[in-house]
XYZ file of C-alpha atoms in Angstrom:
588
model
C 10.569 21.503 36.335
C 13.642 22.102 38.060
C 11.214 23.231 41.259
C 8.774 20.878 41.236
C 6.184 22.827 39.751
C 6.624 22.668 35.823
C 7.028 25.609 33.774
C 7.375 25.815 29.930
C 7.493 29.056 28.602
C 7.385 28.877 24.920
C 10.075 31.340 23.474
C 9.927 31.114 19.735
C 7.341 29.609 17.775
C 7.410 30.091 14.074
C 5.527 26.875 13.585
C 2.472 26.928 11.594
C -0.041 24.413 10.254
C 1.499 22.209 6.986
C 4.718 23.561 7.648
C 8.584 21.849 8.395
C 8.484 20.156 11.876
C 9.404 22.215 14.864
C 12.406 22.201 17.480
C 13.596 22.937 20.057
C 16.185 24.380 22.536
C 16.581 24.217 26.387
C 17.965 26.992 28.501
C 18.668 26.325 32.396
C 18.502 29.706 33.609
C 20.997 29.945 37.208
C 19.195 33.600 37.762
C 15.746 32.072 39.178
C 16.599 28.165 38.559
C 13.818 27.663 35.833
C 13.903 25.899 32.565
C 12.825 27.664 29.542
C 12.052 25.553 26.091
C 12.573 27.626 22.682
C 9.909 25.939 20.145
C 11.156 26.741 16.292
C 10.640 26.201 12.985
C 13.356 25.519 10.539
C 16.693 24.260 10.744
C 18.408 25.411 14.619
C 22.395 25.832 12.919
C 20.526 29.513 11.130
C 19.283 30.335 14.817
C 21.165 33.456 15.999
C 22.296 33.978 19.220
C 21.282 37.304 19.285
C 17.540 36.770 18.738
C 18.129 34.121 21.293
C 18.702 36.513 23.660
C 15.973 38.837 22.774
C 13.193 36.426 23.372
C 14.989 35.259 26.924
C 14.622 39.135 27.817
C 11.034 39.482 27.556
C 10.891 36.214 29.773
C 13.105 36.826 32.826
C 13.705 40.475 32.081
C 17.596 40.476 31.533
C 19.200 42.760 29.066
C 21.096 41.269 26.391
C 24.143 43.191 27.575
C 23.324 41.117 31.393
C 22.931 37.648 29.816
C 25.295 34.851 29.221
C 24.665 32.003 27.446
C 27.030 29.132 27.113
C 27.006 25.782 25.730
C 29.209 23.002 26.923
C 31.072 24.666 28.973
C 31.872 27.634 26.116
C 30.527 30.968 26.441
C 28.352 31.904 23.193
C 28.682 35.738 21.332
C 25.905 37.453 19.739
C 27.058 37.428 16.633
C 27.617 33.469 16.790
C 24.665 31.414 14.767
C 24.252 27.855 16.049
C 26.217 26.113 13.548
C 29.119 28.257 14.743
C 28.257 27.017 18.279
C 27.453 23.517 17.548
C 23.866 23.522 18.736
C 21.552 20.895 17.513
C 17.730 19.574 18.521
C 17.247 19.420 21.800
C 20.495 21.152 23.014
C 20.476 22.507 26.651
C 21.750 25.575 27.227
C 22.995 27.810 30.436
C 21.951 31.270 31.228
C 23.172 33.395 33.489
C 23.665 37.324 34.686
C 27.018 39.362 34.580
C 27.451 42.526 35.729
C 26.837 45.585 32.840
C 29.486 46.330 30.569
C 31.161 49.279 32.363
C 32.686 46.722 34.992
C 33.357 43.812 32.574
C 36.552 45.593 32.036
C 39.177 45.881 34.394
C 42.869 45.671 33.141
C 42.447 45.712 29.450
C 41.309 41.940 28.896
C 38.156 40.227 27.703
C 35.965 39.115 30.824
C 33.198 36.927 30.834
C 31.086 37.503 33.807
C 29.366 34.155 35.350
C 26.881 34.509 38.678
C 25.833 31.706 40.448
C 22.220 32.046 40.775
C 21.855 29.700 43.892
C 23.928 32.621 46.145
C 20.372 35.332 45.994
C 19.059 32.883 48.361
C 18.751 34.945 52.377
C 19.208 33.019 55.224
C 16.759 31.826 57.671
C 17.501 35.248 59.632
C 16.261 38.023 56.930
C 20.039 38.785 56.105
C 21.182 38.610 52.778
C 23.775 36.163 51.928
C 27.094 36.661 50.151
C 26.462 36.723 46.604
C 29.738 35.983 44.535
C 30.883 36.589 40.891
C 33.225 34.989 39.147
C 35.054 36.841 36.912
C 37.442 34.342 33.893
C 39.578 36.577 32.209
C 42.366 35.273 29.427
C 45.166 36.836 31.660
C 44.846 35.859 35.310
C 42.284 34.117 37.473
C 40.687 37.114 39.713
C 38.009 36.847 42.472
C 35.797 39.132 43.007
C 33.183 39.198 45.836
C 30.386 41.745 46.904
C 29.360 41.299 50.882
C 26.177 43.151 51.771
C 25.834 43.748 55.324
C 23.070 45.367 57.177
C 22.965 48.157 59.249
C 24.269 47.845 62.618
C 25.973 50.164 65.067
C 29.149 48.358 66.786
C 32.368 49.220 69.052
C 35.413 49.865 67.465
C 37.838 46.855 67.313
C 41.466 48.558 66.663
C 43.187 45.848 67.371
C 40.822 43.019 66.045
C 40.755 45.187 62.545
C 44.859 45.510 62.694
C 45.179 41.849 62.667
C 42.930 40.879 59.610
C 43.743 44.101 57.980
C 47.645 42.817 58.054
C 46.916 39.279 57.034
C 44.838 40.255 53.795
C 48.019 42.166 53.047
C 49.915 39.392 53.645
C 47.706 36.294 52.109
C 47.381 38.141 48.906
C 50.697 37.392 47.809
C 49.701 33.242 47.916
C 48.521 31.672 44.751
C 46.016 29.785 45.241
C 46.246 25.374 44.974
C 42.000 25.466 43.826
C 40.795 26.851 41.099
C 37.164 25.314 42.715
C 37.620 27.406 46.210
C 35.762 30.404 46.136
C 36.847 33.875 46.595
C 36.282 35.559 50.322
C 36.492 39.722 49.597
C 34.356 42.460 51.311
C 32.844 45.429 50.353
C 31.558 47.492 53.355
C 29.217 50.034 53.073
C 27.445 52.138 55.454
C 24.530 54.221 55.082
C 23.223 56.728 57.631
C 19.160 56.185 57.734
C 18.618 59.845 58.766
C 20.116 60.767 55.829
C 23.787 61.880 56.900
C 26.946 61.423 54.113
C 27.397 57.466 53.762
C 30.756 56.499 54.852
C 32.627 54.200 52.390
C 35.570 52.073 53.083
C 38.358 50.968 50.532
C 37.349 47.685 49.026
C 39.623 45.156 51.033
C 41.026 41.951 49.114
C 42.268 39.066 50.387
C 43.315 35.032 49.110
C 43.008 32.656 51.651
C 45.409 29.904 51.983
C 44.960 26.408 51.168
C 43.556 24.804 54.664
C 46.238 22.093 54.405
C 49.451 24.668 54.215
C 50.390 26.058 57.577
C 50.629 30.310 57.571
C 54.392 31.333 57.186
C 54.681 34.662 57.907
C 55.942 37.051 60.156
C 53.705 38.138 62.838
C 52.244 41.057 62.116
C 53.323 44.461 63.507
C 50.267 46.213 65.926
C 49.007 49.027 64.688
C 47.552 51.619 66.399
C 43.342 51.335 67.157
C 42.884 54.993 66.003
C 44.240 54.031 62.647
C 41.096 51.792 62.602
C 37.835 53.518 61.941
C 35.593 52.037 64.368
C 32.619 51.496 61.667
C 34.817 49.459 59.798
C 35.245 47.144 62.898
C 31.673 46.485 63.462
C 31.243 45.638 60.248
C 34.087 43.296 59.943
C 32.881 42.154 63.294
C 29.076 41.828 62.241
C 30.565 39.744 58.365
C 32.324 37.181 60.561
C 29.346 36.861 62.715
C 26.511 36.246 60.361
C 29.355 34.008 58.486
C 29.810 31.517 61.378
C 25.711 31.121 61.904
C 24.972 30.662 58.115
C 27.350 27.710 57.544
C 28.213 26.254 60.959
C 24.625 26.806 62.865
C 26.059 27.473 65.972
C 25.579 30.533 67.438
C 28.279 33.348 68.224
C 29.345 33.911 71.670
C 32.193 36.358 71.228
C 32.735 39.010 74.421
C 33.727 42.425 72.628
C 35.757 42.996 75.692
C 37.566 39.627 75.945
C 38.863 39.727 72.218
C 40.643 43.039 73.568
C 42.454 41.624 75.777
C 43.058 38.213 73.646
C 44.930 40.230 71.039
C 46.951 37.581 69.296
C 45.216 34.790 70.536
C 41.971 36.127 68.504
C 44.247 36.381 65.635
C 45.188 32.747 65.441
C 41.760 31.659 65.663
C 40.366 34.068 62.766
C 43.105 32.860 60.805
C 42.026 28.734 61.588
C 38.188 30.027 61.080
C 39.113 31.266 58.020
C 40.513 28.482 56.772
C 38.053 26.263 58.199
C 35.585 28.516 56.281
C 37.942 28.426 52.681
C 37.994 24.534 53.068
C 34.179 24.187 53.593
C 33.568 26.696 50.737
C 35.859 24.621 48.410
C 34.360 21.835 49.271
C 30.170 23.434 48.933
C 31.858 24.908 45.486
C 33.120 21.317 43.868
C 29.637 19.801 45.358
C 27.653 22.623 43.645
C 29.707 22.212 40.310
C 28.704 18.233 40.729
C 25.392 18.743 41.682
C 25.360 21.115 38.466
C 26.336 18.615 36.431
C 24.059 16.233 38.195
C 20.818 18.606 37.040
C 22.081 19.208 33.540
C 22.324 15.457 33.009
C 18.774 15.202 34.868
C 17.395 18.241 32.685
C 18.754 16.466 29.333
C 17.061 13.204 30.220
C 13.770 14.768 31.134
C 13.978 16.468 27.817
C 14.656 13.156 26.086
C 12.105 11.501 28.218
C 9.484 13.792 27.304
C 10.625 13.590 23.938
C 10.440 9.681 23.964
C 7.100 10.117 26.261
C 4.982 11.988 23.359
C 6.850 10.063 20.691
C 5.400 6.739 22.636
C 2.380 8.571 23.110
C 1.619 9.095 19.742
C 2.781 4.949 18.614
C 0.075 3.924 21.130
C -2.539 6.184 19.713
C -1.054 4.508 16.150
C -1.013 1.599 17.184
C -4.983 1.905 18.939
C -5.637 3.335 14.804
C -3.911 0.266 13.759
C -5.816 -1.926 15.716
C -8.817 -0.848 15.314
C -8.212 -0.504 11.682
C -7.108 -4.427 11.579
C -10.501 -5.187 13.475
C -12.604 -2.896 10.868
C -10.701 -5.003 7.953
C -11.422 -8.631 9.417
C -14.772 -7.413 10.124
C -15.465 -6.008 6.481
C -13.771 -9.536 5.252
C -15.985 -11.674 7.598
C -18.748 -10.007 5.942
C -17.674 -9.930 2.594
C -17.200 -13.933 3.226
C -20.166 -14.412 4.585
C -21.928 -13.049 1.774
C -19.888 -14.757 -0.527
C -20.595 -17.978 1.154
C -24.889 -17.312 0.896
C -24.092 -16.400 -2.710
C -22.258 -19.799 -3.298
C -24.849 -21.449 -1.134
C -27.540 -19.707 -3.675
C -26.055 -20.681 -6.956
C -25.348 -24.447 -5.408
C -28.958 -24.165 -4.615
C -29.726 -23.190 -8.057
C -27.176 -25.376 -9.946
C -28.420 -28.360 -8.288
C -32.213 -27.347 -9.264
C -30.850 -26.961 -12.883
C -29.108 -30.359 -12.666
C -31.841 -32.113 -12.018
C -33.683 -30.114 -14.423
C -31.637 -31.423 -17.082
C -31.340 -34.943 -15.627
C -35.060 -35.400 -15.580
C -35.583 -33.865 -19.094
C -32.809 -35.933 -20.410
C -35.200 -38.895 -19.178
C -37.745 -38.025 -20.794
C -36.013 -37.091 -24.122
C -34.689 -40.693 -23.899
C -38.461 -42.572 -22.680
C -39.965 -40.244 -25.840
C -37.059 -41.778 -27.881
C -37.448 -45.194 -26.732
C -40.982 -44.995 -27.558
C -40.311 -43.306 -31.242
C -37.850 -46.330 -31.621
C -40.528 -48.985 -30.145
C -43.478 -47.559 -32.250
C -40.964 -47.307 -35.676
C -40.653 -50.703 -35.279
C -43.973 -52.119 -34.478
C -45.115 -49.945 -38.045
C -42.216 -51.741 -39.728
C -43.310 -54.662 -38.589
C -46.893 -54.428 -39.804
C -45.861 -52.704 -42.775
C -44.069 -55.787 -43.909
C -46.859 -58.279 -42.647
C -49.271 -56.072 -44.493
C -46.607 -56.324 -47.642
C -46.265 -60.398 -46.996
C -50.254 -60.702 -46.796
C -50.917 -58.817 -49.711
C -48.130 -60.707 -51.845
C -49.745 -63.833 -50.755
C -53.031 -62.655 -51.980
C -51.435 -61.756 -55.394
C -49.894 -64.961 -55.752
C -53.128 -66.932 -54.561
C -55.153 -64.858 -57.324
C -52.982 -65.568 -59.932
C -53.309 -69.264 -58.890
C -56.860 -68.769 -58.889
C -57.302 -66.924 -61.931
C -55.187 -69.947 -63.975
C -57.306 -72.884 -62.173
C -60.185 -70.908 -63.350
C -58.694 -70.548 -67.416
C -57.911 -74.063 -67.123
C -61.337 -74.972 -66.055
C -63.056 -73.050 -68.722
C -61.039 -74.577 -71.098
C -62.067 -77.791 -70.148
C -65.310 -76.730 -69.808
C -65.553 -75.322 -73.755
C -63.630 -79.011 -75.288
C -66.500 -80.950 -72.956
C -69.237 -78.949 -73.700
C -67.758 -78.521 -77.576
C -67.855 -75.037 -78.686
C -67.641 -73.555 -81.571
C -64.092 -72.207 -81.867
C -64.833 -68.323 -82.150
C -66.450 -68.792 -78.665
C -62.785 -69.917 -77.652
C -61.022 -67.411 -79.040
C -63.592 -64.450 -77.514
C -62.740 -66.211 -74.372
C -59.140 -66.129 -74.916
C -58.497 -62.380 -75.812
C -61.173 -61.593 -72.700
C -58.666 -63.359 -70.234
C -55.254 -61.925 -71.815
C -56.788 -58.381 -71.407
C -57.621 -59.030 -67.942
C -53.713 -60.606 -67.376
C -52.595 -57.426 -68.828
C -54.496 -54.896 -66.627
C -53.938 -56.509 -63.901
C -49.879 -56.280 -64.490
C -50.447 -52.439 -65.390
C -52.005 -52.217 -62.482
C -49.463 -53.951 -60.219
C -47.196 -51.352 -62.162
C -48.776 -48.257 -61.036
C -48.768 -49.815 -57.339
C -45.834 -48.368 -55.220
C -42.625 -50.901 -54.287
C -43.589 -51.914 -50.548
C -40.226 -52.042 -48.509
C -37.850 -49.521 -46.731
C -35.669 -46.577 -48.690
C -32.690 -48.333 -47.828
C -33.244 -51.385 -49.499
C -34.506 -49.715 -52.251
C -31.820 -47.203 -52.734
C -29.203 -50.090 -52.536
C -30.842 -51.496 -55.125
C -30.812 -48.193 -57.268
C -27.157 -48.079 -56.793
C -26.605 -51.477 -57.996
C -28.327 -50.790 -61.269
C -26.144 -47.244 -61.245
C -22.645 -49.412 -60.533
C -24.122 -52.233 -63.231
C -24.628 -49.124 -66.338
C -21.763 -47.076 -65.105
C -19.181 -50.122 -64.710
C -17.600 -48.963 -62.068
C -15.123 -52.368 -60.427
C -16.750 -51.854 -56.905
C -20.097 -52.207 -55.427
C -21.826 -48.140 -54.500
C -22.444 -47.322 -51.157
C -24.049 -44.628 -49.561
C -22.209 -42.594 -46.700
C -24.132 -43.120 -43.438
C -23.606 -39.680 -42.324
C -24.528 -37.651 -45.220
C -26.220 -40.261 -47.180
C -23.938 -39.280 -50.528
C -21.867 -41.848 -52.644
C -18.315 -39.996 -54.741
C -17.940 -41.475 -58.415
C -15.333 -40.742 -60.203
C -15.962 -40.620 -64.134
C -12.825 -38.889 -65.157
C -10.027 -36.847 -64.146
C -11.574 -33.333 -63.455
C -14.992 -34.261 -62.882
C -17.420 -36.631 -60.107
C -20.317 -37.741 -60.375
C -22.325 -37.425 -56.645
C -25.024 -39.601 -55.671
C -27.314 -37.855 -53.000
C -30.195 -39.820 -51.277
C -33.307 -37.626 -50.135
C -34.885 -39.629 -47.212
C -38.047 -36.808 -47.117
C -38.926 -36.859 -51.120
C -37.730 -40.502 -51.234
C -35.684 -39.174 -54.440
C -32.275 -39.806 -55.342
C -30.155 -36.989 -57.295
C -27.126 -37.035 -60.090
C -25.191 -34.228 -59.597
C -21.996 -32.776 -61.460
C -20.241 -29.617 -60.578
C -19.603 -27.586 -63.618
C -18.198 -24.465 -62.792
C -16.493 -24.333 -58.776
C -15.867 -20.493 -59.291
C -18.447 -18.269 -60.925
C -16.736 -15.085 -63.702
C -16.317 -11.821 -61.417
C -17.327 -9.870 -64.404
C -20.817 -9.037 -64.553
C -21.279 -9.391 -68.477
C -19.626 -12.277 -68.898
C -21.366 -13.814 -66.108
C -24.350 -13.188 -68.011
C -23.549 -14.922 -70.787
C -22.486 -17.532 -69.427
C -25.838 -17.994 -67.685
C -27.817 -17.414 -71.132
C -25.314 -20.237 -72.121
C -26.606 -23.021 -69.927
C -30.392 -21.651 -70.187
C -30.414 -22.135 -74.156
C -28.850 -25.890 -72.659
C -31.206 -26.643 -70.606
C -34.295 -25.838 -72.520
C -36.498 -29.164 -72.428
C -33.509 -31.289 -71.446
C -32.186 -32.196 -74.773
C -28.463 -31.163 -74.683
C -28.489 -32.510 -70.741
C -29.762 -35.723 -71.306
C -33.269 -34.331 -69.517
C -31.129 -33.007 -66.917
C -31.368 -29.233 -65.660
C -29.084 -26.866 -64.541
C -28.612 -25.022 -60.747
C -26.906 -21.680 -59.628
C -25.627 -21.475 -56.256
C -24.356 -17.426 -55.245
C -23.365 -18.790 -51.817
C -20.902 -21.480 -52.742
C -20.368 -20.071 -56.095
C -20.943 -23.650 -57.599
C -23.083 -24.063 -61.435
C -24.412 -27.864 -60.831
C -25.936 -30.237 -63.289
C -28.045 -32.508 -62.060
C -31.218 -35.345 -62.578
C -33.333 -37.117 -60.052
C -36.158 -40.351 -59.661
C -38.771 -41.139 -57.268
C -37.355 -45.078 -56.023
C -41.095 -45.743 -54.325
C -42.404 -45.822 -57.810
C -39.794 -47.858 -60.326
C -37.916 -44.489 -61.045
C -34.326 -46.510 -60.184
C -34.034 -48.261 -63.304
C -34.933 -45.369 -65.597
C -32.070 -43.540 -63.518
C -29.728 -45.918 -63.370
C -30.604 -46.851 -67.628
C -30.278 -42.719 -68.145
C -27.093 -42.510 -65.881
C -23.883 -43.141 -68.820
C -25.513 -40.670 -70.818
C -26.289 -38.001 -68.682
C -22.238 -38.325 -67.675
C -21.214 -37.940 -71.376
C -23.523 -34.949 -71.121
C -22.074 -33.214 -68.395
C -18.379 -33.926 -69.744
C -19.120 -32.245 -73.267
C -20.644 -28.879 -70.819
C -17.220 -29.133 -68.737
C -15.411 -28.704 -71.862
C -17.332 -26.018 -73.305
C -17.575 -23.881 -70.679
C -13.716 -24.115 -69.867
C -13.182 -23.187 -73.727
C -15.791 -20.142 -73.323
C -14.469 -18.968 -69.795
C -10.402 -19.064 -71.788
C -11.661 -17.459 -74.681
């Protein structure tokens, strides 16, 4: 990423399929400027540092021993775990290479060895670069820089070598004002390519001053150019060349021979290059710690951004679920409305048929009625014309049947018959008169069964003396008299048989026990036998109701009433002496 072209290498993976949900860590390696992302499983405060390490080794080929890894600005030991470091999701750490262990100790302190990956890069010429460590130690701040320079056979500069050798000896006894301006040391080395012993120079050191404080110091005593090995001057010669083309781009035009005969002159002006130099390194080193920041900042928000990318990712892909989910649900309740609404349209269809189904048959139930009623009446009608008619033929007979006596007997006196011809005469027409009321008799009451049962009851209320008129209820065509205190007498018409019943209850609750139930229907048998101790009444068992009822009936269409109503007081008197005697059998 850090590039341009994107690489992820995936670290450590412990995730698996139905397991916890993975993390992750960032390292921003300063060795070759990638970005590594560690993928894990489980909680990143148990994450070692140590295994940490291990899996960054078999991806940019650093031993542990080689690698530092630090986290906000604090360096991180192996045996730290990431709670003890603070690390969390998506933390972004910093890698980078120190020198092996053998030269992380100089003077007895703990060192922590940071290289600035950006310095590998070679110039545009093929020459390598300076490539400087930084070396933090808990005791004093010391710079330490490595110079590789390339072959190259040069003069001797005695004089040119005197000078800078005397003013590193001299500017290493300045503190430095910057703790951002970078150390300038050398290391020269020289190897013969044929193969002849390398020639190796003491390492020299030297602290530059500040470029805003002036150089205070005695002017250097000359020392002699044979005290100066003349491969140390071309190199010193060939480090402040390739120095002044890599950051100023201007070429060198420096005459060996003039800076001999310069001599101080050239001394002034290394001493103002170098400071030039020491103020534009200060000021590259606080722009590369910026731009540092800069790309950690960057390298967090990518992280979060392609954290919040796939997390946005997958709410669009819920949401398209969603939606199309919502549009499968309206579309399953469209249908399921739809067909509600034919069903409803159906059984409105069918209730409306059955409506007028009913409507029409309630019609004709009421036309058939109408016609029942309408034909009932027209019968009654002739039925009492017929009644009327054949009353006025009775009554013109009898009329007849007297003019005709009285005419015989007119006719005997005139014609003067003997007087046993008058009396054969006389009993002939009294046996007539008599048959012909016999017959009359016999002859069923014309009229309706409500006339004639109100006349039955008015004989019953006449022998039973009871202070008001009977009448029949109209809904159950029964009349309730009272004859005494525990017993009723119940007058039932029977509109089919044209009969009408006397009825008493005798017993409301039949004897659980079988045996004496059994008596007590022997009891009322032996009673019952030819009518004579129930005033020709008989005697009823109902297992339903649990009722015994004593009761006596009469046809009203032929002159039954008046019997009934005549027989009436003493079939009560009757059923009074059976209340009694089967409440004294039942007690005893």
């Amino acid at each position: 990423m850090d590039s341009g072209a994107e690489r992820c290498n995936k670290m450590y993976d412990d995730a698996d399929a139905g397991g916890e949900p993975t993390r992750c860590l960032y390292v921003l390696s300063d060795v070759d400027g990638y970005k590594y992302k560690l993928v894990l499983q489980g909680a990143v405060q148990q994450l070692p540092v140590k295994r940490i390490k291990k899996y960054l080794q078999m991806a940019t080929g650093l031993l542990p021993p080689q690698q530092l890894l630090s986290f906000n600005g604090v360096a991180l030991q192996d045996d730290f775990i990431g709670e003890e470091a603070g690390l969390f999701d998506g933390a972004i750490l910093r890698l980078q290479q120190v020198a092996p262990s053998a030269n992380q100790h100089r003077s007895g302190g703990s060192a922590c060895e940071l290289e600035d990956s950006s310095d590998s890069v070679r110039g545009s010429a093929g020459r390598p670069l300076q490539r400087t460590t930084r070396r933090f130690t808990s005791s004093s701040y010391e710079p330490v820089g490595l110079t590789v320079v390339p072959q190259q056979k040069l003069s001797p500069v005695a004089g040119n070598v005197q000078l800078l050798t005397t003013t590193t000896t001299a500017a290493s006894s300045v503190p430095p004002t910057s703790t951002h301006s970078p150390p300038i040391q050398s290391q020269c080395e020289e190897s013969e390519p044929d193969g002849r012993q390398d020639v190796r120079v003491s390492r020299s050191r030297f602290r530059a001053l500040p470029y805003t404080q002036p150089f205070s110091g005695a002017p250097p005593s000359p020392l002699p150019a044979a005290a100066v090995p003349p491969t140390y001057a071309s190199e010193l010669q060939s480090s402040v060349e390739h120095s002044r083309r890599h950051h100023d781009q201007v070429p060198l035009t420096v005459n060996l021979e003039s800076v001999k005969e310069v001599g101080h002159s050239y001394y002034d002006d290394a001493q103002g290059y170098r400071r030039d130099m020491e103020a534009k390194v200060a000021a590259l080193s606080l722009e590369n710690v910026r731009l540092r920041e800069q790309l950690q900042a960057v390298a967090r928000q990518a992280a979060v951004s392609n954290t919040d990318w796939r997390q946005g990712e997958e709410i669009e892909r819920l949401k398209t679920a969603l939606t199309a989910a919502k549009q499968s649900l309206a579309e399953a309740a469209e249908t399921a409305a739809q067909r509600w609404r034919t069903k409803e349209e159906e059984l409105v269809k069918e209730l409306d048929l059955l409506r007028e189904e009913r409507r029409r048959l309630q019609e004709d139930s009421a036309a058939q009625e109408t016609r029942l009623h309408e034909l009932l009446h027209s019968m009654e009608g002739e039925i009492r014309s017929l009644k009327y008619e054949l009353r006025d033929r009775d009554e013109a007979l009898q009329s007849t049947r007297q003019a005709l006596a009285g005419l015989q007997s007119q006719l005997n006196q005139r014609e003067g018959e003997s007087p046993q011809r008058n009396g054969r005469l006389q009993r002939s027409l009294q046996e007539e008169a008599s048959r012909t009321h016999s017959i009359a008799a016999l002859r069923p009451l014309s009229g309706s069964i409500d006339v004639l049962a109100e006349e039955a009851l008015s004989g019953l209320a006449y022998f039973l003396l009871t202070p008001a008129p009977l009448q029949l209820d109209p809904t159950n065509d029964t009349c309730v008299v009272s004859v005494s205190e525990k017993l009723n007498l119940l007058v039932t018409l029977d509109r089919e048989t044209e009969h009408l019943y006397l009825y008493v209850v005798l017993l409301s609750e039949l004897p659980t026990s079988p045996v004496q139930r059994m008596r007590v229907y022997e009891l009322l048998l032996q009673g019952a036998l030819l009518g004579k101790d129930m005033a020709g009444g008989g005697v009823g068992l109902s297992t339903e109701s649990n009722l015994i009822l004593m009761s006596t009936s009469a046809d009203l269409r032929h002159r039954g009433a008046l019997a009934l109503a005549a027989n009436a007081p003493s079939f009560v008197e009757s059923a009074k002496a059976w209340e009694e005697h089967l409440e004294a059998f039942l007690s005893n």
